PDB file of C-alpha atoms in Angstrom:
ATOM      1  CA  UNK W 230     104.355   9.431  15.578  1.00 41.00           C
ATOM      2  CA  UNK W 231     103.932   9.205  19.276  1.00 44.00           C
ATOM      3  CA  UNK W 232     107.587   9.648  19.831  1.00 43.00           C
ATOM      4  CA  UNK W 233     107.821  12.601  17.515  1.00 41.00           C
ATOM      5  CA  UNK W 234     104.852  14.328  19.160  1.00 41.00           C
ATOM      6  CA  UNK W 235     106.318  13.799  22.541  1.00 43.00           C
ATOM      7  CA  UNK W 236     109.562  15.343  21.471  1.00 41.00           C
ATOM      8  CA  UNK W 237     107.826  18.279  19.958  1.00 42.00           C
ATOM      9  CA  UNK W 238     105.862  18.841  23.167  1.00 45.00           C
ATOM     10  CA  UNK W 239     108.948  18.812  25.280  1.00 48.00           C
ATOM     11  CA  UNK W 240     110.566  21.379  23.047  1.00 45.00           C
ATOM     12  CA  UNK W 241     107.535  23.592  23.492  1.00 47.00           C
ATOM     13  CA  UNK W 242     107.862  23.424  27.268  1.00 47.00           C
ATOM     14  CA  UNK W 243     111.505  24.358  27.081  1.00 47.00           C
ATOM     15  CA  UNK W 244     110.707  27.343  24.962  1.00 48.00           C
ATOM     16  CA  UNK W 245     108.120  28.507  27.538  1.00 50.00           C
ATOM     17  CA  UNK W 246     110.618  28.323  30.400  1.00 53.00           C
ATOM     18  CA  UNK W 247     113.071  30.400  28.424  1.00 56.00           C
ATOM     19  CA  UNK W 248     110.388  33.065  27.999  1.00 53.00           C
ATOM     20  CA  UNK W 249     109.742  33.242  31.740  1.00 55.00           C
ATOM     21  CA  UNK W 250     113.419  33.577  32.445  1.00 56.00           C
ATOM     22  CA  UNK W 251     113.659  36.383  29.959  1.00 52.00           C
ATOM     23  CA  UNK W 252     110.701  38.143  31.647  1.00 48.00           C
ATOM     24  CA  UNK W 253     112.333  37.949  35.076  1.00 49.00           C
ATOM     25  CA  UNK W 254     115.602  39.281  33.787  1.00 54.00           C
ATOM     26  CA  UNK W 255     114.132  42.038  31.670  1.00 55.00           C
ATOM     27  CA  UNK W 256     111.375  43.401  33.969  1.00 57.00           C
ATOM     28  CA  UNK W 257     111.274  41.889  37.446  1.00 55.00           C
ATOM     29  CA  UNK W 258     114.898  42.282  38.368  1.00 60.00           C
ATOM     30  CA  UNK W 259     115.124  46.029  37.607  1.00 61.00           C
ATOM     31  CA  UNK W 260     111.908  46.566  39.574  1.00 56.00           C
ATOM     32  CA  UNK W 261     113.304  44.719  42.559  1.00 59.00           C
ATOM     33  CA  UNK W 262     116.488  46.716  42.283  1.00 62.00           C
ATOM     34  CA  UNK W 263     114.537  49.983  42.356  1.00 50.00           C
ATOM     35  CA  UNK W 264     112.474  48.852  45.355  1.00 53.00           C
ATOM     36  CA  UNK W 265     115.634  47.814  47.176  1.00 52.00           C
ATOM     37  CA  UNK W 266     117.259  51.164  46.508  1.00 53.00           C
ATOM     38  CA  UNK W 267     114.178  53.043  47.729  1.00 47.00           C
ATOM     39  CA  UNK W 268     114.030  50.948  50.887  1.00 47.00           C
ATOM     40  CA  UNK W 269     117.747  51.364  51.495  1.00 48.00           C
ATOM     41  CA  UNK W 270     117.500  55.115  50.971  1.00 45.00           C
ATOM     42  CA  UNK W 271     114.606  55.379  53.444  1.00 43.00           C
ATOM     43  CA  UNK W 272     116.474  53.262  55.965  1.00 47.00           C
ATOM     44  CA  UNK W 273     119.597  55.361  55.543  1.00 47.00           C
ATOM     45  CA  UNK W 274     117.664  58.538  56.286  1.00 49.00           C
ATOM     46  CA  UNK W 275     115.687  57.045  59.212  1.00 57.00           C
ATOM     47  CA  UNK W 276     118.276  57.781  61.851  1.00 84.00           C
ATOM     48  CA  UNK W 277     118.755  60.054  64.839  1.00 91.00           C
ATOM     49  CA  UNK W 278     121.198  62.918  64.716  1.00 91.00           C
ATOM     50  CA  UNK W 279     123.055  64.302  67.726  1.00 92.00           C
ATOM     51  CA  UNK W 280     124.401  67.791  67.069  1.00 92.00           C
ATOM     52  CA  UNK W 281     127.088  68.817  69.530  1.00 93.00           C
ATOM     53  CA  UNK W 282     127.837  72.373  70.573  1.00 91.00           C
ATOM     54  CA  UNK W 283     131.195  72.198  68.811  1.00 92.00           C
ATOM     55  CA  UNK W 284     129.380  71.641  65.508  1.00 90.00           C
ATOM     56  CA  UNK W 285     130.030  67.910  65.173  1.00 91.00           C
ATOM     57  CA  UNK W 286     127.126  65.697  64.115  1.00 92.00           C
ATOM     58  CA  UNK W 287     126.755  62.065  65.205  1.00 91.00           C
ATOM     59  CA  UNK W 288     124.464  59.683  63.338  1.00 90.00           C
ATOM     60  CA  UNK W 289     123.103  57.403  66.001  1.00 91.00           C
ATOM     61  CA  UNK W 290     120.189  55.578  67.532  1.00 91.00           C
ATOM     62  CA  UNK W 291     119.325  57.351  70.778  1.00 91.00           C
ATOM     63  CA  UNK W 292     118.532  54.817  73.500  1.00 91.00           C
ATOM     64  CA  UNK W 293     117.636  57.202  76.300  1.00 88.00           C
ATOM     65  CA  UNK W 294     118.262  60.598  77.875  1.00 90.00           C
ATOM     66  CA  UNK W 295     118.181  62.099  81.326  1.00 88.00           C
ATOM     67  CA  UNK W 296     119.169  65.368  82.925  1.00 85.00           C
ATOM     68  CA  UNK W 297     122.902  64.549  82.674  1.00 90.00           C
ATOM     69  CA  UNK W 298     123.599  62.021  79.926  1.00 90.00           C
ATOM     70  CA  UNK W 299     122.506  60.918  76.457  1.00 93.00           C
ATOM     71  CA  UNK W 300     122.902  57.178  75.762  1.00 92.00           C
ATOM     72  CA  UNK W 301     123.115  56.011  72.140  1.00 91.00           C
ATOM     73  CA  UNK W 302     124.516  53.525  69.701  1.00 92.00           C
ATOM     74  CA  UNK W 303     126.437  54.582  66.653  1.00 90.00           C
ATOM     75  CA  UNK W 304     124.346  54.159  63.539  1.00 86.00           C
ATOM     76  CA  UNK W 305     127.202  52.554  61.628  1.00 88.00           C
ATOM     77  CA  UNK W 306     127.672  50.006  64.417  1.00 88.00           C
ATOM     78  CA  UNK W 307     124.246  49.131  65.839  1.00 86.00           C
ATOM     79  CA  UNK W 308     125.558  45.993  67.506  1.00 88.00           C
ATOM     80  CA  UNK W 309     128.409  47.808  69.186  1.00 87.00           C
ATOM     81  CA  UNK W 310     128.720  49.230  72.697  1.00 91.00           C
ATOM     82  CA  UNK W 311     126.580  51.979  74.189  1.00 91.00           C
ATOM     83  CA  UNK W 312     128.047  55.469  74.053  1.00 91.00           C
ATOM     84  CA  UNK W 313     127.381  58.369  76.390  1.00 90.00           C
ATOM     85  CA  UNK W 314     127.535  62.140  75.984  1.00 90.00           C
ATOM     86  CA  UNK W 315     127.100  64.859  78.570  1.00 91.00           C
ATOM     87  CA  UNK W 316     123.866  66.724  77.897  1.00 89.00           C
ATOM     88  CA  UNK W 317     125.702  69.985  78.455  1.00 90.00           C
ATOM     89  CA  UNK W 318     127.874  69.194  75.404  1.00 91.00           C
ATOM     90  CA  UNK W 319     124.865  68.634  73.142  1.00 92.00           C
ATOM     91  CA  UNK W 320     123.088  71.407  71.302  1.00 91.00           C
ATOM     92  CA  UNK W 321     120.076  69.380  70.157  1.00 91.00           C
ATOM     93  CA  UNK W 322     118.876  65.924  69.122  1.00 92.00           C
ATOM     94  CA  UNK W 323     117.039  65.422  65.834  1.00 91.00           C
ATOM     95  CA  UNK W 324     115.022  62.209  65.946  1.00 90.00           C
ATOM     96  CA  UNK W 325     114.128  60.103  62.925  1.00 87.00           C
ATOM     97  CA  UNK W 326     110.438  60.987  63.368  1.00 88.00           C
ATOM     98  CA  UNK W 327     111.193  64.679  62.882  1.00 84.00           C
ATOM     99  CA  UNK W 328     111.040  65.747  66.517  1.00 87.00           C
ATOM    100  CA  UNK W 329     113.775  67.872  68.027  1.00 88.00           C
ATOM    101  CA  UNK W 330     115.001  67.972  71.614  1.00 85.00           C
ATOM    102  CA  UNK W 331     115.083  70.513  73.076  1.00 77.00           C
ATOM    103  CA  UNK W 332     112.247  72.029  71.088  1.00 55.00           C
ATOM    104  CA  UNK W 333     113.523  74.971  69.137  1.00 48.00           C
ATOM    105  CA  UNK W 334     111.455  78.124  69.235  1.00 48.00           C
ATOM    106  CA  UNK W 335     111.953  81.304  67.283  1.00 49.00           C
ATOM    107  CA  UNK W 336     113.784  83.926  69.260  1.00 49.00           C
ATOM    108  CA  UNK W 337     111.550  86.622  70.645  1.00 55.00           C
ATOM    109  CA  UNK W 338     112.556  90.103  69.695  1.00 50.00           C
ATOM    110  CA  UNK W 339     112.020  92.460  72.595  1.00 54.00           C
ATOM    111  CA  UNK W 340     111.660  96.046  71.569  1.00 54.00           C
ATOM    112  CA  UNK W 341     113.375  98.441  73.881  1.00 52.00           C
ATOM    113  CA  UNK W 342     111.195 101.281  75.089  1.00 49.00           C
ATOM    114  CA  UNK W 343     111.778 104.489  73.248  1.00 44.00           C
ATOM    115  CA  UNK W 344     112.437 106.366  76.460  1.00 50.00           C
ATOM    116  CA  UNK W 345     113.972 105.288  79.705  1.00 46.00           C
ATOM    117  CA  UNK W 346     111.668 105.540  82.693  1.00 45.00           C
ATOM    118  CA  UNK W 347     112.515 108.739  84.528  1.00 51.00           C
ATOM    119  CA  UNK W 348     113.533 108.642  88.148  1.00 53.00           C
ATOM    120  CA  UNK W 349     110.365 108.402  90.187  1.00 67.00           C
ATOM    121  CA  UNK W 350     110.607 111.115  92.814  1.00 80.00           C
ATOM    122  CA  UNK W 351     106.944 111.205  93.776  1.00 85.00           C
ATOM    123  CA  UNK W 352     107.390 108.573  96.495  1.00 88.00           C
ATOM    124  CA  UNK W 353     110.262 110.528  98.041  1.00 86.00           C
ATOM    125  CA  UNK W 354     108.272 113.747  97.894  1.00 88.00           C
ATOM    126  CA  UNK W 355     105.352 112.046  99.643  1.00 90.00           C
ATOM    127  CA  UNK W 356     107.719 110.775 102.331  1.00 87.00           C
ATOM    128  CA  UNK W 357     109.130 114.241 102.858  1.00 91.00           C
ATOM    129  CA  UNK W 358     105.623 115.704 103.211  1.00 92.00           C
ATOM    130  CA  UNK W 359     104.646 112.954 105.652  1.00 91.00           C
ATOM    131  CA  UNK W 360     107.724 113.417 107.824  1.00 92.00           C
ATOM    132  CA  UNK W 361     107.311 117.189 107.804  1.00 92.00           C
ATOM    133  CA  UNK W 362     103.685 116.922 108.868  1.00 93.00           C
ATOM    134  CA  UNK W 363     104.531 114.531 111.677  1.00 92.00           C
ATOM    135  CA  UNK W 364     107.428 116.688 112.757  1.00 92.00           C
ATOM    136  CA  UNK W 365     105.269 119.820 112.961  1.00 94.00           C
ATOM    137  CA  UNK W 366     102.500 117.976 114.799  1.00 95.00           C
ATOM    138  CA  UNK W 367     104.739 116.411 117.447  1.00 94.00           C
ATOM    139  CA  UNK W 368     106.907 119.491 117.910  1.00 94.00           C
ATOM    140  CA  UNK W 369     103.853 121.709 118.337  1.00 96.00           C
ATOM    141  CA  UNK W 370     102.200 119.337 120.788  1.00 95.00           C
ATOM    142  CA  UNK W 371     105.447 118.840 122.683  1.00 93.00           C
ATOM    143  CA  UNK W 372     106.136 122.562 122.897  1.00 95.00           C
ATOM    144  CA  UNK W 373     102.635 123.259 124.190  1.00 95.00           C
ATOM    145  CA  UNK W 374     102.984 120.514 126.799  1.00 95.00           C
ATOM    146  CA  UNK W 375     106.389 121.799 127.923  1.00 96.00           C
ATOM    147  CA  UNK W 376     105.134 125.369 128.200  1.00 95.00           C
ATOM    148  CA  UNK W 377     102.045 124.251 130.119  1.00 95.00           C
ATOM    149  CA  UNK W 378     104.105 122.120 132.494  1.00 94.00           C
ATOM    150  CA  UNK W 379     106.680 124.861 133.029  1.00 95.00           C
ATOM    151  CA  UNK W 380     103.975 127.469 133.730  1.00 96.00           C
ATOM    152  CA  UNK W 381     102.292 125.134 136.197  1.00 94.00           C
ATOM    153  CA  UNK W 382     105.531 124.466 138.079  1.00 93.00           C
ATOM    154  CA  UNK W 383     106.514 128.141 138.106  1.00 94.00           C
ATOM    155  CA  UNK W 384     103.089 129.135 139.368  1.00 92.00           C
ATOM    156  CA  UNK W 385     103.182 126.556 142.120  1.00 93.00           C
ATOM    157  CA  UNK W 386     106.709 127.585 143.065  1.00 94.00           C
ATOM    158  CA  UNK W 387     105.648 131.205 143.333  1.00 94.00           C
ATOM    159  CA  UNK W 388     102.620 130.319 145.418  1.00 94.00           C
ATOM    160  CA  UNK W 389     104.782 128.231 147.714  1.00 92.00           C
ATOM    161  CA  UNK W 390     107.236 131.064 148.210  1.00 94.00           C
ATOM    162  CA  UNK W 391     104.350 133.358 149.122  1.00 93.00           C
ATOM    163  CA  UNK W 392     103.039 130.743 151.487  1.00 92.00           C
ATOM    164  CA  UNK W 393     106.402 130.401 153.228  1.00 91.00           C
ATOM    165  CA  UNK W 394     106.698 134.180 153.556  1.00 95.00           C
ATOM    166  CA  UNK W 395     103.239 134.364 155.114  1.00 94.00           C
ATOM    167  CA  UNK W 396     103.954 131.594 157.599  1.00 93.00           C
ATOM    168  CA  UNK W 397     107.312 133.089 158.532  1.00 93.00           C
ATOM    169  CA  UNK W 398     105.697 136.492 159.068  1.00 93.00           C
ATOM    170  CA  UNK W 399     102.991 135.042 161.257  1.00 94.00           C
ATOM    171  CA  UNK W 400     105.531 133.174 163.402  1.00 92.00           C
ATOM    172  CA  UNK W 401     107.740 136.256 163.733  1.00 93.00           C
ATOM    173  CA  UNK W 402     104.823 138.391 164.870  1.00 93.00           C
ATOM    174  CA  UNK W 403     103.734 135.789 167.386  1.00 89.00           C
ATOM    175  CA  UNK W 404     107.280 135.408 168.702  1.00 92.00           C
ATOM    176  CA  UNK W 405     107.612 139.189 169.225  1.00 93.00           C
ATOM    177  CA  UNK W 406     104.287 139.393 171.079  1.00 92.00           C
ATOM    178  CA  UNK W 407     105.118 136.363 173.197  1.00 89.00           C
ATOM    179  CA  UNK W 408     108.543 137.669 174.257  1.00 89.00           C
ATOM    180  CA  UNK W 409     107.069 141.061 175.121  1.00 91.00           C
ATOM    181  CA  UNK W 410     104.504 139.547 177.445  1.00 89.00           C
ATOM    182  CA  UNK W 411     106.302 136.495 178.806  1.00 88.00           C
ATOM    183  CA  UNK W 412     109.965 137.476 178.456  1.00 85.00           C
ATOM    184  CA  UNK W 413     110.705 134.073 176.962  1.00 89.00           C
ATOM    185  CA  UNK W 414     110.535 132.464 173.537  1.00 89.00           C
ATOM    186  CA  UNK W 415     107.248 130.869 172.605  1.00 89.00           C
ATOM    187  CA  UNK W 416     106.927 127.095 172.638  1.00 90.00           C
ATOM    188  CA  UNK W 417     107.673 125.468 169.328  1.00 86.00           C
ATOM    189  CA  UNK W 418     104.262 123.839 169.358  1.00 87.00           C
ATOM    190  CA  UNK W 419     102.646 127.259 169.238  1.00 85.00           C
ATOM    191  CA  UNK W 420     104.384 128.224 166.011  1.00 89.00           C
ATOM    192  CA  UNK W 421     102.780 127.465 162.620  1.00 90.00           C
ATOM    193  CA  UNK W 422     104.480 124.605 160.765  1.00 90.00           C
ATOM    194  CA  UNK W 423     105.332 124.934 157.074  1.00 89.00           C
ATOM    195  CA  UNK W 424     104.327 122.213 154.583  1.00 91.00           C
ATOM    196  CA  UNK W 425     106.788 120.765 152.100  1.00 91.00           C
ATOM    197  CA  UNK W 426     106.668 121.916 148.482  1.00 91.00           C
ATOM    198  CA  UNK W 427     105.330 118.537 147.262  1.00 89.00           C
ATOM    199  CA  UNK W 428     102.578 118.551 149.890  1.00 89.00           C
ATOM    200  CA  UNK W 429     101.684 122.203 149.205  1.00 90.00           C
ATOM    201  CA  UNK W 430     101.731 121.874 145.356  1.00 90.00           C
ATOM    202  CA  UNK W 431     100.072 118.450 145.150  1.00 89.00           C
ATOM    203  CA  UNK W 432      98.485 117.349 142.848  1.00 91.00           C
ATOM    204  CA  UNK W 433      99.292 120.189 140.443  1.00 90.00           C
ATOM    205  CA  UNK W 434     103.023 119.557 140.695  1.00 91.00           C
ATOM    206  CA  UNK W 435     102.592 116.042 139.332  1.00 91.00           C
ATOM    207  CA  UNK W 436     100.523 117.285 136.419  1.00 92.00           C
ATOM    208  CA  UNK W 437     103.156 119.877 135.592  1.00 91.00           C
ATOM    209  CA  UNK W 438     105.961 117.310 135.747  1.00 93.00           C
ATOM    210  CA  UNK W 439     104.017 114.908 133.523  1.00 95.00           C
ATOM    211  CA  UNK W 440     103.423 117.694 131.021  1.00 94.00           C
ATOM    212  CA  UNK W 441     107.146 118.482 130.945  1.00 93.00           C
ATOM    213  CA  UNK W 442     108.178 114.857 130.462  1.00 96.00           C
ATOM    214  CA  UNK W 443     105.489 114.202 127.850  1.00 95.00           C
ATOM    215  CA  UNK W 444     106.383 117.379 125.996  1.00 92.00           C
ATOM    216  CA  UNK W 445     110.038 116.386 125.839  1.00 95.00           C
ATOM    217  CA  UNK W 446     109.086 112.953 124.474  1.00 96.00           C
ATOM    218  CA  UNK W 447     106.864 114.529 121.811  1.00 95.00           C
ATOM    219  CA  UNK W 448     109.646 116.917 120.856  1.00 94.00           C
ATOM    220  CA  UNK W 449     112.079 114.027 120.464  1.00 95.00           C
ATOM    221  CA  UNK W 450     109.643 112.277 118.140  1.00 96.00           C
ATOM    222  CA  UNK W 451     109.203 115.481 116.198  1.00 92.00           C
ATOM    223  CA  UNK W 452     112.964 115.937 115.892  1.00 95.00           C
ATOM    224  CA  UNK W 453     113.331 112.362 114.695  1.00 94.00           C
ATOM    225  CA  UNK W 454     110.769 112.953 111.953  1.00 94.00           C
ATOM    226  CA  UNK W 455     112.573 116.159 111.065  1.00 93.00           C
ATOM    227  CA  UNK W 456     115.790 114.171 110.635  1.00 93.00           C
ATOM    228  CA  UNK W 457     113.991 111.629 108.454  1.00 93.00           C
ATOM    229  CA  UNK W 458     112.569 114.430 106.335  1.00 90.00           C
ATOM    230  CA  UNK W 459     116.041 115.948 105.932  1.00 92.00           C
ATOM    231  CA  UNK W 460     117.534 112.566 105.035  1.00 90.00           C
ATOM    232  CA  UNK W 461     114.831 111.937 102.441  1.00 90.00           C
ATOM    233  CA  UNK W 462     115.259 115.453 101.104  1.00 88.00           C
ATOM    234  CA  UNK W 463     118.981 114.789 100.642  1.00 89.00           C
ATOM    235  CA  UNK W 464     118.214 111.529  98.843  1.00 86.00           C
ATOM    236  CA  UNK W 465     115.757 113.322  96.582  1.00 84.00           C
ATOM    237  CA  UNK W 466     118.264 116.049  95.826  1.00 86.00           C
ATOM    238  CA  UNK W 467     120.859 113.416  94.941  1.00 82.00           C
ATOM    239  CA  UNK W 468     118.505 111.733  92.513  1.00 77.00           C
ATOM    240  CA  UNK W 469     117.492 115.018  90.961  1.00 75.00           C
ATOM    241  CA  UNK W 470     121.133 115.983  90.458  1.00 75.00           C
ATOM    242  CA  UNK W 471     121.998 112.775  88.642  1.00 65.00           C
ATOM    243  CA  UNK W 472     122.968 113.336  85.053  1.00 44.00           C
ATOM    244  CA  UNK W 473     120.474 111.476  82.894  1.00 49.00           C
ATOM    245  CA  UNK W 474     121.931 110.458  79.537  1.00 43.00           C
ATOM    246  CA  UNK W 475     119.417 108.406  77.590  1.00 45.00           C
ATOM    247  CA  UNK W 476     118.451 107.862  73.923  1.00 48.00           C
ATOM    248  CA  UNK W 477     115.001 108.989  72.871  1.00 46.00           C
ATOM    249  CA  UNK W 478     112.746 109.102  69.859  1.00 45.00           C
ATOM    250  CA  UNK W 479     109.979 111.643  69.506  1.00 47.00           C
ATOM    251  CA  UNK W 480     107.513 110.880  66.724  1.00 45.00           C
ATOM    252  CA  UNK W 481     106.210 114.434  66.658  1.00 46.00           C
ATOM    253  CA  UNK W 482     109.603 115.747  65.618  1.00 43.00           C
ATOM    254  CA  UNK W 483     110.728 112.657  63.668  1.00 44.00           C
ATOM    255  CA  UNK W 484     114.259 112.976  65.027  1.00 43.00           C
ATOM    256  CA  UNK W 485     116.562 111.038  67.257  1.00 44.00           C
ATOM    257  CA  UNK W 486     119.278 112.151  69.552  1.00 46.00           C
ATOM    258  CA  UNK W 487     120.523 112.312  73.119  1.00 44.00           C
ATOM    259  CA  UNK W 488     118.578 113.773  75.961  1.00 46.00           C
ATOM    260  CA  UNK W 489     120.672 115.286  78.759  1.00 47.00           C
ATOM    261  CA  UNK W 490     118.777 116.329  81.866  1.00 45.00           C
ATOM    262  CA  UNK W 491     120.490 117.950  84.856  1.00 45.00           C
ATOM    263  CA  UNK W 492     118.289 119.042  87.744  1.00 41.00           C
ATOM    264  CA  UNK W 493     119.371 121.154  90.689  1.00 42.00           C
TER     265      UNK W 493
END
């Protein structure tokens, strides 16, 4: 009996081991296969992508980048050598964590203005007015100074001529009287001496000369501003005569077309 019981017990143990083996084959192995496939699929997708400008895509593991190069290993040969690409040949890098380098941003749409900005002539017109005002001011002041200086010099010249005539007349009269009474010419020391024009007209002559010189300088400045005004006026006329061909849209008329403006 003991031997038979022992044999029966051993048979029971063998039957239990067969059940465990059947469980592993029927349930555990397919589950492990599914987990392995999921892990392999995740690993296969967890890779960097280098997209070149020529459209080619490289599956890789990016090791580092700088301003010139991109260093990586090929994903299908992780133990192989390091590869390099010029950054200028690469469009972007898509990392396994979802980041992109360089960061892509949606293109900004810039709306063109409906009308081109017209030629701004106000600045030129202000310049013309400024130059004209300066020109009139300096020319007027210069002309007045020249006239005043010329009048002063002419007046002094006339007075000097009268003075010389008076001195000459006095000396002639004295010489005639002296010769009548003494039968000889009078001593030179007895005759009245004439002053020079600068001594006679001083200091008025210097004021007149300064007025003439200053007036000429003011006139030159005025003429220069007149030239600048004329130059600016020519520039303004050139801008106003430019043919402006520009698209426009007027909401009040709900129409589009071409605007042609020709100013003379």
